[in-house]
Amino acid sequence: MPSFPALTRPRSGLFLCSLTACVALLTACSRHEPAPEPVRSVKLVTVGPSALQMQLEYAGEVRARIESRIGFRVAGKIVQRQAELGQRVQAGQLLARLDVSDYALATQAARAQVAAATTQRDLAAADFERFSKLKAQNFISGAELDRREAQLKSAQAQLDQARAQLATQGHQADYTRLLADAAGVVTGIEAEPGQVVAAGTPVVRIARDGPRDAVFFVPEDRVGQLRVGLPVQVRAWSADTLMPGEVREVAASADPVTRTFLVKVAVQAKDVPPLGATVYVTPQWHAAEGLQAIKLPTSSLRQEGGETAVWVYEPGDGGGGGGTVRSQVVQVATADGNEAVIAAGLAPGMQVVASGVHVLTPGQKVTVYKPKFDKTPADKAPAAINNDKAAAPAAVR
């Protein structure tokens, strides 16, 4: 019977292919052991109370204590404006004029009414004098004389009214001239020649000479800390000279747009910066002296599920400076310079990771970072150092 050697080779080849596939499958299914998580070195700070000494500084500007927006007391068309922006004016100086034609005609009409009323009064006076003589001779009754006396009094009252109207019209004509009511500096022009203005419409804004205020705005959470009479320090942006001041006024309601409160400080110095100059106001928080609070560097904080948390270090039992970290949720009250004031969540003596918090996981093994030439034991972390100056008293809860 003939042999078929060609059929033997394909079977052996198929067997080899199957064996190779099985080996590859077994190799793919075998699991490699994961690399051990690296032990990270962390810097720690020891939680402890420290003095609140943060000083808040607000940016403001210098304004005049009294700034008047003056306008004409009558309506009319502006024909001339002498005041210019930045000009220094004196009391009584002419600033602008209205068209006086209509007021001049009204004055002439009032003057004519006075003349007519004077004539009527003189006629009534002559009649009264004549009838008085007739009454003395018993030619008329007393009632007739009383009637003539009443006519005289009525004519006199009409004359007084006409004279008052003439004086009023004279004032109206004078009101067409806008005069400075006090010495100061023109800080704004709000109407131009040719413009028709109503009575009382502001035309010129004048900052009166005299005391100066530093004006600034504070947010809603800080306005309660400012009160009238609180001492402050004012520093000009262009110089480092400190000027004493005192809170003079705190707005009773917030600005409808910015939702901040206006505060005015009386600057008690001879050389006050010019109007509009930028100044920095630092309130003096006497109530904050001696208050204690827990503070941490902002680099130790992280966000976890919408809450603020820190890593708390727990030393290991085996020594060697190693330990683990666990997450601790904290409540931040406010900021004290570059540090955060902690209101709740930590107790004195705890050790908190100060930096590199974004690479740690709960329960991770860590070692305490120890600088060279530092003789401090590895399991003792240095206390947090406070380098700020002051803090608001409301930061402690």
Short mmCIF file of C-alpha atoms in Angstrom, two decimals:
data_model
loop_
_atom_site.label_atom_id
_atom_site.label_comp_id
_atom_site.label_asym_id
_atom_site.label_seq_id
_atom_site.Cartn_x
_atom_site.Cartn_y
_atom_site.Cartn_z
CA MET A 1 0.00 0.00 0.00
CA PRO A 2 1.48 3.38 -0.88
CA SER A 3 2.63 5.79 1.93
CA PHE A 4 1.56 9.40 2.22
CA PRO A 5 4.46 11.30 3.77
CA ALA A 6 2.96 14.68 2.75
CA LEU A 7 0.14 14.24 5.27
CA THR A 8 2.51 13.80 8.26
CA ARG A 9 4.17 17.19 7.97
CA PRO A 10 0.98 19.26 8.19
CA ARG A 11 -0.10 17.43 11.35
CA SER A 12 3.21 18.06 13.09
CA GLY A 13 3.11 21.72 12.06
CA LEU A 14 -0.42 22.06 13.42
CA PHE A 15 0.69 20.54 16.72
CA LEU A 16 3.56 23.01 17.01
CA CYS A 17 1.26 25.94 16.31
CA SER A 18 -1.20 24.81 18.99
CA LEU A 19 1.58 24.34 21.49
CA THR A 20 2.91 27.84 20.80
CA ALA A 21 -0.55 29.36 21.23
CA CYS A 22 -1.04 27.62 24.58
CA VAL A 23 2.29 28.85 25.85
CA ALA A 24 1.47 32.38 24.76
CA LEU A 25 -1.96 32.15 26.43
CA LEU A 26 -0.50 30.87 29.68
CA THR A 27 2.10 33.63 29.59
CA ALA A 28 -0.58 36.29 29.04
CA CYS A 29 -2.73 34.97 31.88
CA SER A 30 0.07 35.02 34.43
CA ARG A 31 -0.08 38.21 36.64
CA HIS A 32 2.94 40.33 37.48
CA GLU A 33 3.31 41.49 41.05
CA PRO A 34 2.72 45.34 41.24
CA ALA A 35 5.67 47.47 42.13
CA PRO A 36 5.66 48.55 45.78
CA GLU A 37 4.34 52.08 46.39
CA PRO A 38 7.23 54.47 47.01
CA VAL A 39 7.71 55.78 50.52
CA ARG A 40 7.57 59.56 50.21
CA SER A 41 9.32 62.06 52.39
CA VAL A 42 7.09 64.83 53.76
CA LYS A 43 7.57 68.06 55.68
CA LEU A 44 5.47 68.43 58.79
CA VAL A 45 4.26 71.26 60.97
CA THR A 46 3.04 70.79 64.52
CA VAL A 47 -0.40 72.22 65.20
CA GLY A 48 -0.42 74.82 67.95
CA PRO A 49 -2.06 78.15 68.81
CA SER A 50 -0.31 81.33 67.74
CA ALA A 51 -1.12 85.03 68.01
CA LEU A 52 -3.41 86.64 65.45
CA GLN A 53 -1.58 89.68 64.17
CA MET A 54 -2.81 90.17 60.64
CA GLN A 55 -3.44 93.73 59.46
CA LEU A 56 -5.90 94.33 56.68
CA GLU A 57 -5.01 97.05 54.20
CA TYR A 58 -7.58 98.74 51.96
CA ALA A 59 -6.92 100.81 48.86
CA GLY A 60 -8.77 104.12 48.65
CA GLU A 61 -8.49 107.65 47.36
CA VAL A 62 -8.29 111.15 48.80
CA ARG A 63 -11.47 113.24 48.61
CA ALA A 64 -12.56 116.58 49.99
CA ARG A 65 -14.62 116.53 53.16
CA ILE A 66 -17.23 118.69 51.38
CA GLU A 67 -17.71 118.43 47.61
CA SER A 68 -20.56 120.53 46.23
CA ARG A 69 -22.42 120.08 42.97
CA ILE A 70 -23.75 123.55 42.37
CA GLY A 71 -26.25 124.65 39.76
CA PHE A 72 -28.49 127.56 38.84
CA ARG A 73 -31.51 128.27 41.04
CA VAL A 74 -33.54 129.11 37.95
CA ALA A 75 -34.01 127.46 34.57
CA GLY A 76 -32.53 128.79 31.36
CA LYS A 77 -29.97 128.47 28.60
CA ILE A 78 -26.28 128.62 29.48
CA VAL A 79 -24.60 131.35 27.46
CA GLN A 80 -21.20 131.43 29.16
CA ARG A 81 -19.06 129.22 31.41
CA GLN A 82 -15.92 130.63 32.98
CA ALA A 83 -15.01 127.67 35.21
CA GLU A 84 -12.52 125.10 33.92
CA LEU A 85 -11.60 121.67 35.23
CA GLY A 86 -8.86 121.89 37.86
CA GLN A 87 -9.24 125.64 38.28
CA ARG A 88 -8.97 127.10 41.76
CA VAL A 89 -11.85 129.46 42.55
CA GLN A 90 -12.63 131.84 45.37
CA ALA A 91 -15.92 132.52 47.12
CA GLY A 92 -18.16 134.76 44.98
CA GLN A 93 -16.28 134.10 41.74
CA LEU A 94 -18.43 133.89 38.60
CA LEU A 95 -18.62 130.37 37.19
CA ALA A 96 -21.34 130.53 34.50
CA ARG A 97 -24.23 132.68 33.22
CA LEU A 98 -27.72 132.06 31.82
CA ASP A 99 -29.60 134.05 29.18
CA VAL A 100 -31.13 136.88 31.23
CA SER A 101 -33.53 138.31 28.60
CA ASP A 102 -36.74 136.78 29.94
CA TYR A 103 -35.86 137.65 33.53
CA ALA A 104 -35.11 141.25 32.55
CA LEU A 105 -38.54 141.59 30.96
CA ALA A 106 -40.19 140.05 34.02
CA THR A 107 -38.36 142.59 36.19
CA GLN A 108 -39.66 145.46 34.06
CA ALA A 109 -43.21 144.15 34.38
CA ALA A 110 -42.85 143.91 38.16
CA ARG A 111 -41.51 147.45 38.27
CA ALA A 112 -44.57 148.69 36.31
CA GLN A 113 -46.89 146.93 38.76
CA VAL A 114 -45.17 148.75 41.61
CA ALA A 115 -45.75 152.08 39.87
CA ALA A 116 -49.45 151.32 39.33
CA ALA A 117 -49.89 150.17 42.93
CA THR A 118 -48.15 153.33 44.16
CA THR A 119 -50.60 155.49 42.20
CA GLN A 120 -53.61 153.63 43.63
CA ARG A 121 -52.23 153.96 47.15
CA ASP A 122 -51.65 157.73 46.74
CA LEU A 123 -55.19 158.22 45.42
CA ALA A 124 -56.67 156.25 48.31
CA ALA A 125 -54.58 158.28 50.77
CA ALA A 126 -55.82 161.59 49.31
CA ASP A 127 -59.46 160.41 49.51
CA PHE A 128 -59.01 159.34 53.11
CA GLU A 129 -57.51 162.70 54.06
CA ARG A 130 -60.33 164.62 52.37
CA PHE A 131 -63.08 162.51 53.93
CA SER A 132 -61.40 162.85 57.31
CA LYS A 133 -61.87 166.66 57.10
CA LEU A 134 -65.50 166.23 56.07
CA LYS A 135 -66.10 163.94 59.03
CA ALA A 136 -64.62 166.54 61.35
CA GLN A 137 -67.30 168.98 60.08
CA ASN A 138 -70.01 166.28 60.45
CA PHE A 139 -70.73 166.33 56.70
CA ILE A 140 -70.31 162.52 56.38
CA SER A 141 -70.99 159.56 58.59
CA GLY A 142 -68.35 157.53 60.39
CA ALA A 143 -69.16 154.51 58.21
CA GLU A 144 -68.16 156.41 55.10
CA LEU A 145 -64.83 157.35 56.64
CA ASP A 146 -64.22 153.74 57.63
CA ARG A 147 -64.85 152.66 54.05
CA ARG A 148 -62.27 155.15 52.77
CA GLU A 149 -59.77 153.92 55.37
CA ALA A 150 -60.28 150.32 54.23
CA GLN A 151 -59.64 151.34 50.63
CA LEU A 152 -56.39 153.00 51.72
CA LYS A 153 -55.24 149.88 53.56
CA SER A 154 -56.09 147.70 50.54
CA ALA A 155 -54.13 149.97 48.20
CA GLN A 156 -51.16 149.90 50.61
CA ALA A 157 -51.25 146.06 50.71
CA GLN A 158 -51.29 145.89 46.91
CA LEU A 159 -48.29 148.21 46.80
CA ASP A 160 -46.41 145.99 49.29
CA GLN A 161 -47.21 142.91 47.20
CA ALA A 162 -45.99 144.59 44.02
CA ARG A 163 -42.77 145.61 45.72
CA ALA A 164 -42.20 142.03 46.96
CA GLN A 165 -42.77 140.70 43.48
CA LEU A 166 -40.26 143.20 42.12
CA ALA A 167 -37.69 142.07 44.70
CA THR A 168 -38.34 138.43 43.81
CA GLN A 169 -37.87 139.12 40.13
CA GLY A 170 -34.68 140.96 40.96
CA HIS A 171 -33.40 137.84 42.75
CA GLN A 172 -34.43 135.68 39.81
CA ALA A 173 -32.33 137.84 37.53
CA ASP A 174 -29.38 137.59 39.92
CA TYR A 175 -29.75 133.79 39.97
CA THR A 176 -28.80 133.70 36.28
CA ARG A 177 -25.23 134.20 37.46
CA LEU A 178 -23.67 131.09 39.03
CA LEU A 179 -21.22 132.07 41.77
CA ALA A 180 -18.88 129.93 43.85
CA ASP A 181 -20.17 129.72 47.41
CA ALA A 182 -16.75 128.79 48.86
CA ALA A 183 -13.09 128.59 47.89
CA GLY A 184 -11.99 125.31 46.36
CA VAL A 185 -11.00 123.43 43.24
CA VAL A 186 -13.23 122.62 40.28
CA THR A 187 -13.31 118.82 40.06
CA GLY A 188 -16.07 118.38 37.48
CA ILE A 189 -17.91 120.13 34.65
CA GLU A 190 -21.40 118.74 34.06
CA ALA A 191 -22.96 121.27 31.64
CA GLU A 192 -21.73 123.22 28.64
CA PRO A 193 -22.70 126.56 26.99
CA GLY A 194 -25.78 126.26 24.79
CA GLN A 195 -27.37 123.64 27.03
CA VAL A 196 -30.79 124.36 28.53
CA VAL A 197 -30.85 123.32 32.17
CA ALA A 198 -33.58 123.10 34.75
CA ALA A 199 -33.38 124.74 38.15
CA GLY A 200 -31.02 122.81 40.39
CA THR A 201 -29.30 120.85 37.60
CA PRO A 202 -25.60 120.40 38.58
CA VAL A 203 -23.30 122.46 36.39
CA VAL A 204 -19.98 122.62 38.26
CA ARG A 205 -18.58 120.35 40.97
CA ILE A 206 -16.29 122.02 43.52
CA ALA A 207 -14.15 120.37 46.19
CA ARG A 208 -13.98 122.87 49.01
CA ASP A 209 -10.74 123.75 50.74
CA GLY A 210 -10.39 122.26 54.19
CA PRO A 211 -10.21 118.77 55.72
CA ARG A 212 -9.54 115.76 53.51
CA ASP A 213 -10.90 112.21 53.78
CA ALA A 214 -9.54 108.85 52.67
CA VAL A 215 -12.48 106.99 51.13
CA PHE A 216 -12.51 103.23 50.54
CA PHE A 217 -14.93 100.30 50.33
CA VAL A 218 -15.03 97.20 52.54
CA PRO A 219 -16.84 93.87 51.97
CA GLU A 220 -19.83 92.82 53.98
CA ASP A 221 -17.91 90.43 56.23
CA ARG A 222 -15.52 93.20 57.35
CA VAL A 223 -17.81 96.21 57.82
CA GLY A 224 -18.79 95.03 61.31
CA GLN A 225 -15.18 95.41 62.45
CA LEU A 226 -15.07 99.10 61.54
CA ARG A 227 -16.66 101.66 63.82
CA VAL A 228 -16.65 105.42 64.05
CA GLY A 229 -13.60 106.60 65.97
CA LEU A 230 -11.41 103.58 65.16
CA PRO A 231 -7.78 104.75 64.65
CA VAL A 232 -6.18 103.93 61.31
CA GLN A 233 -2.92 104.55 59.49
CA VAL A 234 -2.97 106.11 56.03
CA ARG A 235 -0.09 105.60 53.60
CA ALA A 236 0.21 107.35 50.26
CA TRP A 237 0.95 105.20 47.22
CA SER A 238 3.73 107.54 46.10
CA ALA A 239 5.43 107.69 49.51
CA ASP A 240 6.01 105.55 52.59
CA THR A 241 5.05 108.29 55.05
CA LEU A 242 2.39 107.15 57.50
CA MET A 243 -0.37 109.60 58.43
CA PRO A 244 -2.71 109.12 61.39
CA GLY A 245 -6.42 108.97 60.76
CA GLU A 246 -9.74 108.07 62.30
CA VAL A 247 -12.87 106.44 60.90
CA ARG A 248 -15.39 109.27 60.51
CA GLU A 249 -18.28 107.61 58.73
CA VAL A 250 -19.42 104.07 57.85
CA ALA A 251 -22.20 103.65 55.29
CA ALA A 252 -25.44 102.25 56.68
CA SER A 253 -26.27 100.34 53.48
CA ALA A 254 -24.26 98.56 50.78
CA ASP A 255 -23.65 99.87 47.30
CA PRO A 256 -26.35 98.34 45.05
CA VAL A 257 -23.80 97.37 42.38
CA THR A 258 -20.65 96.31 44.24
CA ARG A 259 -22.39 95.22 47.48
CA THR A 260 -19.63 96.89 49.49
CA PHE A 261 -19.82 99.55 52.20
CA LEU A 262 -18.33 103.03 51.90
CA VAL A 263 -16.01 104.11 54.73
CA LYS A 264 -14.63 107.63 55.21
CA VAL A 265 -11.50 108.30 57.25
CA ALA A 266 -10.50 111.76 58.45
CA VAL A 267 -6.80 112.23 57.64
CA GLN A 268 -5.12 114.08 60.48
CA ALA A 269 -2.03 115.44 58.80
CA LYS A 270 -0.79 118.73 57.39
CA ASP A 271 0.66 117.43 54.14
CA VAL A 272 -2.25 115.42 52.75
CA PRO A 273 -1.84 113.90 49.26
CA PRO A 274 -3.68 115.76 46.48
CA LEU A 275 -7.28 115.06 45.60
CA GLY A 276 -7.76 111.73 43.85
CA ALA A 277 -4.41 110.34 45.02
CA THR A 278 -4.29 106.63 45.87
CA VAL A 279 -3.79 105.80 49.55
CA TYR A 280 -3.72 102.62 51.62
CA VAL A 281 -5.65 102.50 54.87
CA THR A 282 -4.69 100.06 57.65
CA PRO A 283 -7.10 99.80 60.60
CA GLN A 284 -5.51 99.36 64.01
CA TRP A 285 -7.11 96.27 65.53
CA HIS A 286 -6.61 96.82 69.24
CA ALA A 287 -9.11 94.06 70.00
CA ALA A 288 -6.96 91.49 68.15
CA GLU A 289 -3.97 91.79 70.45
CA GLY A 290 -3.38 88.61 72.46
CA LEU A 291 -5.91 86.43 70.63
CA GLN A 292 -4.75 82.91 69.78
CA ALA A 293 -5.72 80.69 66.86
CA ILE A 294 -4.49 77.63 64.94
CA LYS A 295 -2.85 78.58 61.65
CA LEU A 296 -1.47 76.42 58.82
CA PRO A 297 0.34 77.26 55.59
CA THR A 298 -2.01 77.33 52.63
CA SER A 299 0.13 74.66 50.91
CA SER A 300 -1.14 72.10 53.43
CA LEU A 301 -4.78 72.48 52.38
CA ARG A 302 -6.53 70.48 49.69
CA GLN A 303 -10.09 69.94 48.45
CA GLU A 304 -11.79 66.62 49.13
CA GLY A 305 -15.41 66.08 48.12
CA GLY A 306 -16.22 69.78 48.29
CA GLU A 307 -14.59 70.16 51.73
CA THR A 308 -11.19 71.40 52.86
CA ALA A 309 -8.92 68.69 54.29
CA VAL A 310 -5.34 68.15 55.43
CA TRP A 311 -3.08 65.08 55.86
CA VAL A 312 -2.44 64.20 59.50
CA TYR A 313 0.76 62.28 60.20
CA GLU A 314 0.58 59.21 62.43
CA PRO A 315 3.97 57.85 63.55
CA GLY A 316 4.63 54.14 63.13
CA ASP A 317 5.37 51.69 65.94
CA GLY A 318 8.64 50.49 64.51
CA GLY A 319 10.52 53.78 64.79
CA GLY A 320 12.94 54.88 62.11
CA GLY A 321 11.02 58.08 61.40
CA GLY A 322 8.33 56.36 59.34
CA GLY A 323 4.57 56.51 59.62
CA THR A 324 1.33 56.90 57.68
CA VAL A 325 -1.03 59.72 56.80
CA ARG A 326 -4.77 60.04 57.14
CA SER A 327 -7.18 62.62 55.78
CA GLN A 328 -8.75 65.12 58.19
CA VAL A 329 -11.51 67.59 57.23
CA VAL A 330 -10.99 71.10 58.64
CA GLN A 331 -12.92 74.37 58.69
CA VAL A 332 -11.11 77.50 57.51
CA ALA A 333 -12.19 80.74 59.18
CA THR A 334 -10.11 83.31 57.29
CA ALA A 335 -6.65 84.05 55.92
CA ASP A 336 -3.77 85.50 57.90
CA GLY A 337 -1.27 86.60 55.29
CA ASN A 338 0.05 83.40 53.69
CA GLU A 339 -1.51 81.21 56.35
CA ALA A 340 -5.05 79.92 56.88
CA VAL A 341 -6.77 80.28 60.23
CA ILE A 342 -8.36 76.96 61.19
CA ALA A 343 -11.64 77.20 63.10
CA ALA A 344 -12.32 73.47 63.64
CA GLY A 345 -10.95 70.01 62.83
CA LEU A 346 -7.51 70.09 64.46
CA ALA A 347 -6.18 69.96 68.00
CA PRO A 348 -2.85 71.22 69.36
CA GLY A 349 -0.09 68.66 69.08
CA MET A 350 -1.19 67.10 65.79
CA GLN A 351 1.33 66.94 62.96
CA VAL A 352 0.16 68.01 59.51
CA VAL A 353 1.83 67.58 56.12
CA ALA A 354 2.92 71.03 54.97
CA SER A 355 3.54 70.44 51.24
CA GLY A 356 3.11 67.92 48.44
CA VAL A 357 -0.41 67.01 49.59
CA HIS A 358 -1.66 66.25 46.07
CA VAL A 359 0.51 63.10 45.69
CA LEU A 360 -0.51 61.35 48.90
CA THR A 361 -3.24 58.76 49.49
CA PRO A 362 -4.96 57.62 52.70
CA GLY A 363 -2.79 55.18 54.69
CA GLN A 364 0.29 55.79 52.57
CA LYS A 365 3.63 55.21 54.26
CA VAL A 366 5.80 58.30 54.53
CA THR A 367 8.98 59.41 56.20
CA VAL A 368 9.63 62.73 57.84
CA TYR A 369 11.88 65.01 55.83
CA LYS A 370 14.96 65.98 57.81
CA PRO A 371 17.29 68.67 56.45
CA LYS A 372 21.02 68.15 56.61
CA PHE A 373 22.74 69.26 59.79
CA ASP A 374 19.37 69.21 61.61
CA LYS A 375 19.70 67.50 64.99
CA THR A 376 15.92 67.42 65.58
CA PRO A 377 14.66 63.82 65.99
CA ALA A 378 12.86 62.53 62.89
CA ASP A 379 9.61 61.92 64.74
CA LYS A 380 9.49 65.52 66.04
CA ALA A 381 8.25 68.04 63.50
CA PRO A 382 9.04 71.76 63.90
CA ALA A 383 6.20 74.00 64.99
CA ALA A 384 4.62 76.32 62.48
CA ILE A 385 6.29 79.74 62.44
CA ASN A 386 4.12 82.83 62.23
CA ASN A 387 5.70 85.59 60.18
CA ASP A 388 2.62 87.70 59.62
CA LYS A 389 1.86 90.92 61.37
CA ALA A 390 -1.76 90.79 62.55
CA ALA A 391 -5.22 89.33 62.05
CA ALA A 392 -8.79 90.49 62.31
CA PRO A 393 -10.48 89.62 65.59
CA ALA A 394 -13.42 88.06 63.77
CA ALA A 395 -11.11 85.34 62.43
CA VAL A 396 -11.41 83.37 65.67
CA ARG A 397 -14.71 81.62 66.26
#
